[in-house]
C-alpha positions as a printed Julia matrix, in Angstrom:
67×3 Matrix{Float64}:
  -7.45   10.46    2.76
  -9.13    9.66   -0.05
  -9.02    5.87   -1.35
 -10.32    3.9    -4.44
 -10.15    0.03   -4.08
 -10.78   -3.11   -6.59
 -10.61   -6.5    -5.64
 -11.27   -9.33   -8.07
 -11.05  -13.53   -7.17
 -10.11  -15.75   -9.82
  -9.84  -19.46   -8.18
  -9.63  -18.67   -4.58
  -6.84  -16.36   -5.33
  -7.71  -12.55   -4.74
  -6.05   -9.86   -6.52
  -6.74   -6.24   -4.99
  -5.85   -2.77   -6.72
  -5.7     0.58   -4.21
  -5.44    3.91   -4.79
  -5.36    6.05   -1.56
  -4.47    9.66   -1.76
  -3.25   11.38    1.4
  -4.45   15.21    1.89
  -2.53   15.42    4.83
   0.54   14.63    6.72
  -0.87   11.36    9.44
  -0.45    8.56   10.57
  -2.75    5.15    8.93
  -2.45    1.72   10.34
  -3.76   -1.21    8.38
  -4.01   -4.77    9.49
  -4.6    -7.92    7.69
  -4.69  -12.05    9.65
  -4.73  -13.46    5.94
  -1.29  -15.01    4.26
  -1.14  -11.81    1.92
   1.89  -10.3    -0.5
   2.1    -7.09   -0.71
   3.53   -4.31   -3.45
   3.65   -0.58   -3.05
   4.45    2.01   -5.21
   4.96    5.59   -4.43
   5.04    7.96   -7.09
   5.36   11.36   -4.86
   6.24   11.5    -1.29
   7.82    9.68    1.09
   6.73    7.57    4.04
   7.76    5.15    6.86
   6.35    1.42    6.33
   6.46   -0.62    9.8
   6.06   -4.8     9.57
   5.0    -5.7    13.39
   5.25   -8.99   11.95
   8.82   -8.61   11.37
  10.01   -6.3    13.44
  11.68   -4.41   10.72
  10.92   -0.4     9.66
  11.46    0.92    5.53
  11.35    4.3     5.1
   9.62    4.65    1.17
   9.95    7.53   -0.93
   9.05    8.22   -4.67
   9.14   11.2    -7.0
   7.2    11.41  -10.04
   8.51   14.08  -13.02
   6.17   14.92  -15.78
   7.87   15.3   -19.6
């Protein structure tokens, strides 16, 4: 996995930009205690997304075509 990460803080409110590209079919687990929202965007591949919080599953897929 390799991952590039930003993170910039304008008035106590943090904005963070990541990049993570997977080599290899695994599993990654990520945990955060802060009050966060969260966007993802896939543009190849799919994936399964799992909220303990919620106890709710997504399964995410994306597909990017070149012109």
């Amino acid at each position: 996995m390799k991952r590039t990460s930003n993170l910039w803080e304008l008035n106590k409110l943090q904005t963070s930009h990541n990049i993570i590209d997977y080599i290899s079919l695994g599993h990654n687990t990520s945990k955060n205690e802060a009050e966060i929202v969260r966007l993802h965007f896939r543009l190849q591949g799919a994936y399964d997304f799992k909220f303990t919080q919620l106890n709710a599953s997504y399964q995410l897929s994306g597909l990017y075509k070149s012109r």
